[in-house]
Structures are given as C-alpha cells and as structure tokens.
mmCIF file of C-alpha atoms in Angstrom:
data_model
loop_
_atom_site.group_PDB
_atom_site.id
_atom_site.type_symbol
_atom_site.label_atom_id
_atom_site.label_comp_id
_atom_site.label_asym_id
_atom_site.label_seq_id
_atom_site.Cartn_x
_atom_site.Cartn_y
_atom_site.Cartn_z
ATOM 1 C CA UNK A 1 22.943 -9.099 1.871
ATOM 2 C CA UNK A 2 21.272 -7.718 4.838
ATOM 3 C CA UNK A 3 20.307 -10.188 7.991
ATOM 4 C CA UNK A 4 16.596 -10.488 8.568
ATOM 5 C CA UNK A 5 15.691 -8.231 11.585
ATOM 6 C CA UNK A 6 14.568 -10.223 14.400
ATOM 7 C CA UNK A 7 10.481 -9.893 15.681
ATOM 8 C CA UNK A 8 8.373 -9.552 12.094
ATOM 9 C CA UNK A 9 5.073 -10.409 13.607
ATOM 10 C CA UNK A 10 2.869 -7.410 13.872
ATOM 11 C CA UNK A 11 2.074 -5.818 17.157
ATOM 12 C CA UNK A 12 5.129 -3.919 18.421
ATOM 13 C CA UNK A 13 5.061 -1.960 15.483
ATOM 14 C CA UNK A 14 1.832 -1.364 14.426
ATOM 15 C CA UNK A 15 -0.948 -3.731 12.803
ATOM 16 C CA UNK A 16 -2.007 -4.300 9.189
ATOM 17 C CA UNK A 17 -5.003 -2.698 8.029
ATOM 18 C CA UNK A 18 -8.396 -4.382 9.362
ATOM 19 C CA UNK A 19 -9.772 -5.199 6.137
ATOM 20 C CA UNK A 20 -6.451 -7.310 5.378
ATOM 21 C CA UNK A 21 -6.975 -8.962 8.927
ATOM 22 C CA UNK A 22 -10.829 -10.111 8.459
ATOM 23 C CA UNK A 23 -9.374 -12.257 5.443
ATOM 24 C CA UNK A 24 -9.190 -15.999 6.172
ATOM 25 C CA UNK A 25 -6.106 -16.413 4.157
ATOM 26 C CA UNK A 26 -3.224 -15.835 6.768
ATOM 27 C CA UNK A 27 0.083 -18.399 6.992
ATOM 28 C CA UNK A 28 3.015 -18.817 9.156
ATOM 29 C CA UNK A 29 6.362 -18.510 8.241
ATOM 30 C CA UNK A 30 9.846 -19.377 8.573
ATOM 31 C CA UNK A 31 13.683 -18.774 7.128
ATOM 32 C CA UNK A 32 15.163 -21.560 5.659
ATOM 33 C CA UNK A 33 18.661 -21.468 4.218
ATOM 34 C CA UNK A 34 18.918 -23.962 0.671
ATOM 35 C CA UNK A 35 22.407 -25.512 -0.109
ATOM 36 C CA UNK A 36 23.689 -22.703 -3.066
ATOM 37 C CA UNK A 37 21.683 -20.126 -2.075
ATOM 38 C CA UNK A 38 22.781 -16.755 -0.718
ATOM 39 C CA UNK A 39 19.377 -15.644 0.794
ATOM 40 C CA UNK A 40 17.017 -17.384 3.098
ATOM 41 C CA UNK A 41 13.756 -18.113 1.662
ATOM 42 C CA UNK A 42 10.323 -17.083 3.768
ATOM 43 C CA UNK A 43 8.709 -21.026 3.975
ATOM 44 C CA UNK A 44 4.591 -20.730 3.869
ATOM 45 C CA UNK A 45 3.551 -23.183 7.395
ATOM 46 C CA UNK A 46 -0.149 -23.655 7.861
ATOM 47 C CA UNK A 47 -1.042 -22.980 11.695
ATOM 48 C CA UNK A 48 -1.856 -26.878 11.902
ATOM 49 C CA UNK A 49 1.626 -27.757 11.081
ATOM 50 C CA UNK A 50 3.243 -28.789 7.651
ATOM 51 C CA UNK A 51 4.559 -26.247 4.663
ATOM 52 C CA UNK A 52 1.629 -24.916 2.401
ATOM 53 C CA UNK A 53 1.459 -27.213 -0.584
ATOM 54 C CA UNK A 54 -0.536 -28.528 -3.259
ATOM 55 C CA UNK A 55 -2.797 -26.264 -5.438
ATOM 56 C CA UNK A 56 -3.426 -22.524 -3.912
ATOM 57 C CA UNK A 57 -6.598 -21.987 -3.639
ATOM 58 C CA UNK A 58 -8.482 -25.437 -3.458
ATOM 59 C CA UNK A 59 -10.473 -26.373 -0.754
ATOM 60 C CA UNK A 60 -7.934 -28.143 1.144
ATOM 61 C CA UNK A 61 -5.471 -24.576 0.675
ATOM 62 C CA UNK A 62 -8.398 -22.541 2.434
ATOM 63 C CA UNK A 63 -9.871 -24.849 4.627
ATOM 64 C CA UNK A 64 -6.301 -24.911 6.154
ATOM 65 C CA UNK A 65 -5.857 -21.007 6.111
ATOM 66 C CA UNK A 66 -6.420 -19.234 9.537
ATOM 67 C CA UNK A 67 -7.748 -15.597 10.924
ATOM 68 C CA UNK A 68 -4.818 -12.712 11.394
ATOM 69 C CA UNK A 69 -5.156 -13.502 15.095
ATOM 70 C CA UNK A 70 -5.118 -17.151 14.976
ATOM 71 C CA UNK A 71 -1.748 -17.031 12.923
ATOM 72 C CA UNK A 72 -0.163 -14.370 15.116
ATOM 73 C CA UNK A 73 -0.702 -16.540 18.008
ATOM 74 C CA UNK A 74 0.571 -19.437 16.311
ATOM 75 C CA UNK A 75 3.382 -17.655 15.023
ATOM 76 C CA UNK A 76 4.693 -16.737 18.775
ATOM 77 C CA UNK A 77 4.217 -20.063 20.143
ATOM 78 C CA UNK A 78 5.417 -21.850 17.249
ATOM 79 C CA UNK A 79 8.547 -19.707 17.426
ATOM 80 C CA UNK A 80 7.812 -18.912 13.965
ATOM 81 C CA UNK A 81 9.390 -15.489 12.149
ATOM 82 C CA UNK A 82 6.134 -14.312 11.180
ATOM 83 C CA UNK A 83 3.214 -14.192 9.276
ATOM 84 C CA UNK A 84 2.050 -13.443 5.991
ATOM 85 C CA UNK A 85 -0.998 -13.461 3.241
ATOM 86 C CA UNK A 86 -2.625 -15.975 0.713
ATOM 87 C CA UNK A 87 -3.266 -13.813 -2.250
ATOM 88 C CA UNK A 88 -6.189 -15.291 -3.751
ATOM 89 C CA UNK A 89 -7.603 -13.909 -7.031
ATOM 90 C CA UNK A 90 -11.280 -13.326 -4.880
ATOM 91 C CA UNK A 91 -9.949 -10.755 -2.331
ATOM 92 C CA UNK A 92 -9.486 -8.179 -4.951
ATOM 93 C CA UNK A 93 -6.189 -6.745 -3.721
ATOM 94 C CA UNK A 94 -2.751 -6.348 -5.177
ATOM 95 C CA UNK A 95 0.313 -6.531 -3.598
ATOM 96 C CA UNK A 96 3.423 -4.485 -4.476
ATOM 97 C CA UNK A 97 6.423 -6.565 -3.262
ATOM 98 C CA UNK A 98 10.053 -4.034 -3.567
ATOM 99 C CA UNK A 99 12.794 -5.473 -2.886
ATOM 100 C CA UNK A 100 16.285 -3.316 -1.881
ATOM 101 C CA UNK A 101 14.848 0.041 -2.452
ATOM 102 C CA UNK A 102 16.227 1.799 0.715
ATOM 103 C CA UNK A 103 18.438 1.700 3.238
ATOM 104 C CA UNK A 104 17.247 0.466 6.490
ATOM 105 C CA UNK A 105 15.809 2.997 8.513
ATOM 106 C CA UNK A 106 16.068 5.448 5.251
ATOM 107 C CA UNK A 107 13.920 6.490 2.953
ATOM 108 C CA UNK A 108 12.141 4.913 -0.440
ATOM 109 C CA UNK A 109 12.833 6.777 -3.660
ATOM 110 C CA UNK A 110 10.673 9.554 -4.683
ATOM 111 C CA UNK A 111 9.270 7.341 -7.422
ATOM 112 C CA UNK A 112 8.171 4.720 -4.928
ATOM 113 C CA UNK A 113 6.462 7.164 -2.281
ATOM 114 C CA UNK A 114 4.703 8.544 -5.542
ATOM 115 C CA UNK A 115 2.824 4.875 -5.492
ATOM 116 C CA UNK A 116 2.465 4.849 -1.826
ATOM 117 C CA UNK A 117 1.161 8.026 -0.674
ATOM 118 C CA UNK A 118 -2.360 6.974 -0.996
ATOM 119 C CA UNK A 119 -2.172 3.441 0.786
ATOM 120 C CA UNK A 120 -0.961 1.257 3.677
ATOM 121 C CA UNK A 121 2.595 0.269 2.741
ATOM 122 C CA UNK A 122 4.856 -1.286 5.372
ATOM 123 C CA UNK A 123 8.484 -1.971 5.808
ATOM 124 C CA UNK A 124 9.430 -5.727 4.371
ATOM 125 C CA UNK A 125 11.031 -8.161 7.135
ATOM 126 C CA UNK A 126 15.109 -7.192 5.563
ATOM 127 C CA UNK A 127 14.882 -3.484 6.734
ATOM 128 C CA UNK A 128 15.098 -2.469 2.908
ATOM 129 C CA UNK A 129 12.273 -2.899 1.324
ATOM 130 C CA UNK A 130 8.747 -1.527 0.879
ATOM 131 C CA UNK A 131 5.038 -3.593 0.682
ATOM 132 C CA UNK A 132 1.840 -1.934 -0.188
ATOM 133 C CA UNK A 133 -1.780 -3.066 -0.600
ATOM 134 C CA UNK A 134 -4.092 -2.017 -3.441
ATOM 135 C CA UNK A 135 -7.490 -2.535 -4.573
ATOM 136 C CA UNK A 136 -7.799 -4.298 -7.763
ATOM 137 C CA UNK A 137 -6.165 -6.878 -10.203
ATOM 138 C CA UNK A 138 -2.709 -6.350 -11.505
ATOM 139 C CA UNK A 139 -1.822 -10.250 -11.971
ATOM 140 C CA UNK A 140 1.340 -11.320 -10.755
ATOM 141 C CA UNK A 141 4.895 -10.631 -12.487
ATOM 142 C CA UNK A 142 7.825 -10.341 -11.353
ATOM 143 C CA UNK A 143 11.181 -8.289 -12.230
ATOM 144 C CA UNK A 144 14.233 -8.507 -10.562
ATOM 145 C CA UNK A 145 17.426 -5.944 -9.321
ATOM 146 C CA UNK A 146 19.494 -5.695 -12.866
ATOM 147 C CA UNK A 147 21.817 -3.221 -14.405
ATOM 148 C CA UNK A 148 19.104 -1.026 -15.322
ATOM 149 C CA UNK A 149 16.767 -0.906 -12.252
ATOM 150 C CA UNK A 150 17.875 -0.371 -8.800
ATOM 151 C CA UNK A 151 15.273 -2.897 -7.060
ATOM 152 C CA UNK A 152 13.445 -5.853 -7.964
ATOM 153 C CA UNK A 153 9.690 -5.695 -8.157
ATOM 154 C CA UNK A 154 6.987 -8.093 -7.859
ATOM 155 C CA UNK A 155 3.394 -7.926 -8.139
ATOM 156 C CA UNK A 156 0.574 -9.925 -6.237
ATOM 157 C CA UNK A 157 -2.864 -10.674 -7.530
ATOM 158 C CA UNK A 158 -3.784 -13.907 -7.420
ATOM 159 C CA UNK A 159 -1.326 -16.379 -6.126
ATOM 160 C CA UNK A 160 1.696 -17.053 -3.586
ATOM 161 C CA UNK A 161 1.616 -15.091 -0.215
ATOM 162 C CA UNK A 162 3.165 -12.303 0.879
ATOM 163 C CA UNK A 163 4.909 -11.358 4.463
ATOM 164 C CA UNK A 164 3.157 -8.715 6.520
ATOM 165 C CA UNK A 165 5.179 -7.045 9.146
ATOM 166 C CA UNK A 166 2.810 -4.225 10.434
ATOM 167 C CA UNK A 167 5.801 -2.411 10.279
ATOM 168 C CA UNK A 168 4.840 1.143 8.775
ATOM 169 C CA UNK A 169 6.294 3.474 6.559
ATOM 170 C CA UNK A 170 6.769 6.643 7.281
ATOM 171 C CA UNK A 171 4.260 7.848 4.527
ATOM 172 C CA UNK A 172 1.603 5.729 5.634
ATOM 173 C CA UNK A 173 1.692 7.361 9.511
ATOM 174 C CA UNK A 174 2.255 10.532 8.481
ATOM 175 C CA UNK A 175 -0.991 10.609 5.684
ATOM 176 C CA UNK A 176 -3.346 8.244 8.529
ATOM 177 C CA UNK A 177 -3.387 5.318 5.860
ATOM 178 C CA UNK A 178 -2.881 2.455 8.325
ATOM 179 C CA UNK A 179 -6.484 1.341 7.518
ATOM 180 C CA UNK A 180 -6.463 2.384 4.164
ATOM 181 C CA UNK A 181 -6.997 0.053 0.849
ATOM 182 C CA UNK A 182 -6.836 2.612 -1.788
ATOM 183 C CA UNK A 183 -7.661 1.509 -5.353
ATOM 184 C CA UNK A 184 -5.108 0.679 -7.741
ATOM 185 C CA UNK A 185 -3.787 4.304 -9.363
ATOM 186 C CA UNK A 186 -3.079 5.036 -13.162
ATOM 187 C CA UNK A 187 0.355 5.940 -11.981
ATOM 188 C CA UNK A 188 0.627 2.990 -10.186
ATOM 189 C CA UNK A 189 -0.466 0.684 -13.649
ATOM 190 C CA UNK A 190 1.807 2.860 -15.435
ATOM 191 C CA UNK A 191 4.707 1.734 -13.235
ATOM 192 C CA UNK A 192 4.457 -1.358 -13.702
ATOM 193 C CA UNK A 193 4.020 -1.120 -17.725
ATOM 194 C CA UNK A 194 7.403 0.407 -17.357
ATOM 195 C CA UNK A 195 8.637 -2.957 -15.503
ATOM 196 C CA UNK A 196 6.836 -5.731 -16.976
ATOM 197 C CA UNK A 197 5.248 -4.848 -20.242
ATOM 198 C CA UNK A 198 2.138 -3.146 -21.778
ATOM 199 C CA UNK A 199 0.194 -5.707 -21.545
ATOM 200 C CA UNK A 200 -1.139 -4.856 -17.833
ATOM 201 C CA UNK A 201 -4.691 -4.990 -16.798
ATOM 202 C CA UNK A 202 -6.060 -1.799 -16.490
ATOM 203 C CA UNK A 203 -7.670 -1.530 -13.336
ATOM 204 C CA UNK A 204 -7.419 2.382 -12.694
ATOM 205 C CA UNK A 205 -9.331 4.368 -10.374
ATOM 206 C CA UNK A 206 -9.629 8.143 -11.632
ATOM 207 C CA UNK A 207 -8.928 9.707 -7.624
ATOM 208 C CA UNK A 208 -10.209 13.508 -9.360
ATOM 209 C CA UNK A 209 -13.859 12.192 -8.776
ATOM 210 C CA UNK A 210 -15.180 14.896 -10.776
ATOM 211 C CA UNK A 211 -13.395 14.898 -13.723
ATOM 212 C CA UNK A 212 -15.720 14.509 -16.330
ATOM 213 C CA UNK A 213 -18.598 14.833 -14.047
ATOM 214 C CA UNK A 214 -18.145 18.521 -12.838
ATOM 215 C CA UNK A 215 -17.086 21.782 -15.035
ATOM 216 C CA UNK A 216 -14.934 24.227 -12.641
ATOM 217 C CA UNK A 217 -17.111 26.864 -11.916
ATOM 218 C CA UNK A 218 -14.330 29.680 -11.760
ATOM 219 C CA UNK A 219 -14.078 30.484 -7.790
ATOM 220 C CA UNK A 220 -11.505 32.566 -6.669
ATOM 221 C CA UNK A 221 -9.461 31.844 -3.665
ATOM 222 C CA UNK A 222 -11.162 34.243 -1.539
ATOM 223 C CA UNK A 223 -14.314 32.477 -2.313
ATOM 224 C CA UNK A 224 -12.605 28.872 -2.181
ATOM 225 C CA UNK A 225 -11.237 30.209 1.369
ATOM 226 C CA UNK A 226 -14.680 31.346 2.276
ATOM 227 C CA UNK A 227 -16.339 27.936 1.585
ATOM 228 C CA UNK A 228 -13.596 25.789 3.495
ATOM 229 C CA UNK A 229 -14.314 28.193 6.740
ATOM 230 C CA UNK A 230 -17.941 26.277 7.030
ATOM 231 C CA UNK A 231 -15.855 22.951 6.906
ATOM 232 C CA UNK A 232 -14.621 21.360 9.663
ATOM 233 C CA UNK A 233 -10.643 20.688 8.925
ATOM 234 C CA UNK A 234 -11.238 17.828 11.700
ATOM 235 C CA UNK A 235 -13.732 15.810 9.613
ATOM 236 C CA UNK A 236 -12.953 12.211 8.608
ATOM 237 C CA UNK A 237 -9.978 11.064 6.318
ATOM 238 C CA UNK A 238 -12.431 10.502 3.097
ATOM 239 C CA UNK A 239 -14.036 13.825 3.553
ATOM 240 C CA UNK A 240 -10.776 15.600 4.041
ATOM 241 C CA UNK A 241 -9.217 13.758 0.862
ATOM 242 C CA UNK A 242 -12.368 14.622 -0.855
ATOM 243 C CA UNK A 243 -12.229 18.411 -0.360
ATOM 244 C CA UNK A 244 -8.623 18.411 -0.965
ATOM 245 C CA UNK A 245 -9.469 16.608 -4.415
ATOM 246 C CA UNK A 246 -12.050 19.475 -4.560
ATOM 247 C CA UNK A 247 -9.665 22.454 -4.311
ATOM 248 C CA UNK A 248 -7.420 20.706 -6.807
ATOM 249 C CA UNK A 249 -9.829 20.376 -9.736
ATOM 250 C CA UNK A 250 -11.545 24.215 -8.948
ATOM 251 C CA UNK A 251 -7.660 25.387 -8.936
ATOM 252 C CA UNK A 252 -6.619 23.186 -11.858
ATOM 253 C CA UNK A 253 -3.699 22.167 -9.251
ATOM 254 C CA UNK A 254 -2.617 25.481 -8.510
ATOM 255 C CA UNK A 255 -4.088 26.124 -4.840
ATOM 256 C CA UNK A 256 -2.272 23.989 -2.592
ATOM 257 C CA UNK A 257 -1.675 26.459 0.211
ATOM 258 C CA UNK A 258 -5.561 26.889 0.331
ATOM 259 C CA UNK A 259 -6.013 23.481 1.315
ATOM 260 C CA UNK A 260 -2.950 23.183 3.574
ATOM 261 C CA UNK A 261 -3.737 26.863 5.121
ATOM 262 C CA UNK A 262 -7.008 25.238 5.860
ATOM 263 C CA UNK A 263 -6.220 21.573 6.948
ATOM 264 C CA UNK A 264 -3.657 22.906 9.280
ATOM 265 C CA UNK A 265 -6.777 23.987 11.868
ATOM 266 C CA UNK A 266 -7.498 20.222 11.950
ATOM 267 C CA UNK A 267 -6.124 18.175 15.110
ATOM 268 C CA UNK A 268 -4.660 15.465 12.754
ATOM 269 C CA UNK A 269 -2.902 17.950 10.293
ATOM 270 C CA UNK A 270 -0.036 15.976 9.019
ATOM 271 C CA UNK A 271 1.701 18.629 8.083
ATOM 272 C CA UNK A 272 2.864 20.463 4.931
ATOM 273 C CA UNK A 273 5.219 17.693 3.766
ATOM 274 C CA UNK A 274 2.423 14.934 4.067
ATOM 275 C CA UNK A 275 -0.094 16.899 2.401
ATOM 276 C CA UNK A 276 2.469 18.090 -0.778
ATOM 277 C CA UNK A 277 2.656 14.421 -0.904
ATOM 278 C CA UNK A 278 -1.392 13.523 -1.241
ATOM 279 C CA UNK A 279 -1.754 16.814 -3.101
ATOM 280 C CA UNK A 280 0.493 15.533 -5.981
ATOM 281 C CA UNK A 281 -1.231 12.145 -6.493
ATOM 282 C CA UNK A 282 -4.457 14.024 -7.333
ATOM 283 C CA UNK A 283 -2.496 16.113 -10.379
ATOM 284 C CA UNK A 284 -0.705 12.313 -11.308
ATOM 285 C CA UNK A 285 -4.287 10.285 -11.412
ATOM 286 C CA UNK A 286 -6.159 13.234 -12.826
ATOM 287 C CA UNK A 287 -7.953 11.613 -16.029
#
C-alpha cells in the first residue's frame, strides 16, 4: 500500500472547480487506522466538531455542512488531512472514484483519460488514483481491484462524500478543464455497464450537437480552412470546443489537422497531444 501524501487540502496545487465550491455540502476529514485493517479510512468531521452521522441528507446533515472556504479553513486549523464533498442526489453531479490506476506521478490508462478528457479530474489523496466530476445521475456502485480489473471503481450520485484534493491531472491542465462540469458521456455510461451491470441510468449527453439536427453540407477543406480564418482561435473554451465539434461532424472525423492547424494561432493552444485527446471524444459520443 502506498502512504497518504502529506498536504491534501486544495490551494498549493490548484482549486476545485467553482461550481463544486458554491455547494454547501463540504466536510472535513481525517485518517484513522481500524484494528485488522490494512488501509486508513478518510473519517467525514463536520467543521463544528464530531464525525458526520445519522441520515445523509436530513436537515440536521445539511444544516451542519459548510462553504469550500469555511472547511478549508477549518481543515488547517483543525490540523485536519483535508476536505471533501457531500454527494447529495440534488446537486446533479457524479463522481468517478478510481482507485490504484497509476503510479504516482505517472500516468492513468488510456481507457481512463478516454473518460476524463472532457472534465475536471484530480489526483486522489494516495498519489495513485484519479477523481472526476460529471453532470448527471449515475447512482452509486461500487467495484473493487480483482483478478480481472486492474483498479477498483466507484461511482457517486447521491450519497457518501468524496475527498477533493485540487490536485490536477495532467489532462485537465493541459485541455483548460479546471472549471469544467461536463455532462455525463455515453462512453462514460458505457464504462460503467462494463463494471457494474446494464442496468445503469442513462443519463448521456450527445457532445456532436448537431447530430440529428444538421445534414453535412459537403465543404471541402479549403473551404472549412477558409471559414475558420474569420474565427478567432483565441475565443472562449465552449466556442473553441464547439467549432472543433463542428469540423468533426462536416469531416465525418477525418479533419483533425484543420482544427489543430487552426487552434494552434490561439494563445491557449494546448497543443497537438491535448487536442488528439478532445478530438477523439467527439468520434466516441457521436450519436
């Protein structure tokens, strides 16, 4: 087992995105070792002292739940070893909780920056595993490290809470997604079919936003090339992603280097890498 890294409370690092830090739903907490028990567990605190308990989600739960700041604070004077999230079924997001997919300081599988390459994910508090944030409703299971997978997964909807670190990936710097809540992909549902069963809600955002809307009108890539020249490769991220989705569906996936050739002029080009990256979610979400 790997120690716990020292320092998980976001700041040095980087922050979680604002819409997760609006939320009235943050905790403190702690490692406590249990007699038998290899791992520490991460112990839920409420800022005014005491472990979370009773029923998630009553009115006692949330009237004891505090702001992102609040709990930071708390956290560093309390000489707490972080913070972390209620997940309450009325903030609409999904967690995606991997455990020991990576080495620390290494890289996630390709199959995990597949899911991740279109929102914030951040580094777990043991170095080795990966968190991301989705819009939507996924419920909550749970699979664990056997002979057959190489990581445990477990999925946030409703209940429990989750550690934040503010710790990001590389993925999520590189693509600008540290403020990003994308909804929750077809790829993404299809995952976790593959890890807890079929019967999955299917809460799927289509991310070619004119599929089924919008016949390709048979541009060539002089003429795509001519049109992105009026654009402004600078513009804002959901602009950029939509013109990129754009190219995609006029190209039927085949005109990458148009968009790259033309989002390199912008002054927050990620680079090719990044882009080949976002580029293939569209083709995996297409409808």
């Amino acid at each position: 087992m790997t120690d716990p890294q020292p320092n998980h409370i976001p700041g040095p690092n980087g922050l979680p995105p604002v819409e997760l830090r609006e939320l009235k739903g943050w905790l403190l907490w702690r490692y406590e070792k249990r007699p038998g028990e290899a791992k520490p567990r991460k112990v839920p605190h409420y800022i005014s002292g005491g472990r979370r308990h009773g029923k998630q989600g009553s009115p006692e739960d949330r009237a004891k739940l505090a702001t992102f700041s609040e709990a930071s604070t708390a956290a560093i004077a309390g000489g707490f070893d972080g913070v972390g999230l209620a997940m309450l079924p009325d903030w609409g997001l999904v967690a995606l909780d991997v455990d020991q997919c990576m080495e620390i300081g290494g890289a996630p599988p390709a199959e995990l920056l597949a899911l991740i390459c279109q929102s914030y994910a951040e580094i777990s508090p043991s170095g080795t595993g990966i968190r991301a944030f989705f819009r939507g409703d996924l419920e909550n299971s749970k699979s664990s490290r056997d002979a057959e997978h190489a990581y445990g997964v477990e999925v946030f909807s409703s209940s429990g809470f989750v550690t934040v670190t503010g710790n990001h990936c590389s993925v999520t710097t590189m693509l600008d997604l540290e403020d990003t809540i994308a909804p929750v992909s077809k790829a993404l549902v299809d995952f976790c079919t593959s890890r807890f069963g079929p019967n999955r809600p299917q809460s799927v955002a289509n991310d070619d936003f004119m599929t089924g809307h919008e016949p390709r009108i048979g541009l060539t890539d002089p003429q795509i090339t001519e049109y992105l020249s009026d654009l402004d490769p600078g513009m804002g991220r959901d602009d950029w992603i939509r013109v990129g989705m754009a190219v995609h569906h006029e190209t039927e996936g085949e005109g990458f280097d148009l968009w790259d050739d033309w989002s390199s002029d912008g002054h927050q080009y990620p680079g090719p890498e990044a882009l080949q990256l976002q580029w293939g979610s569209f083709d995996r979400d297409r409808g």
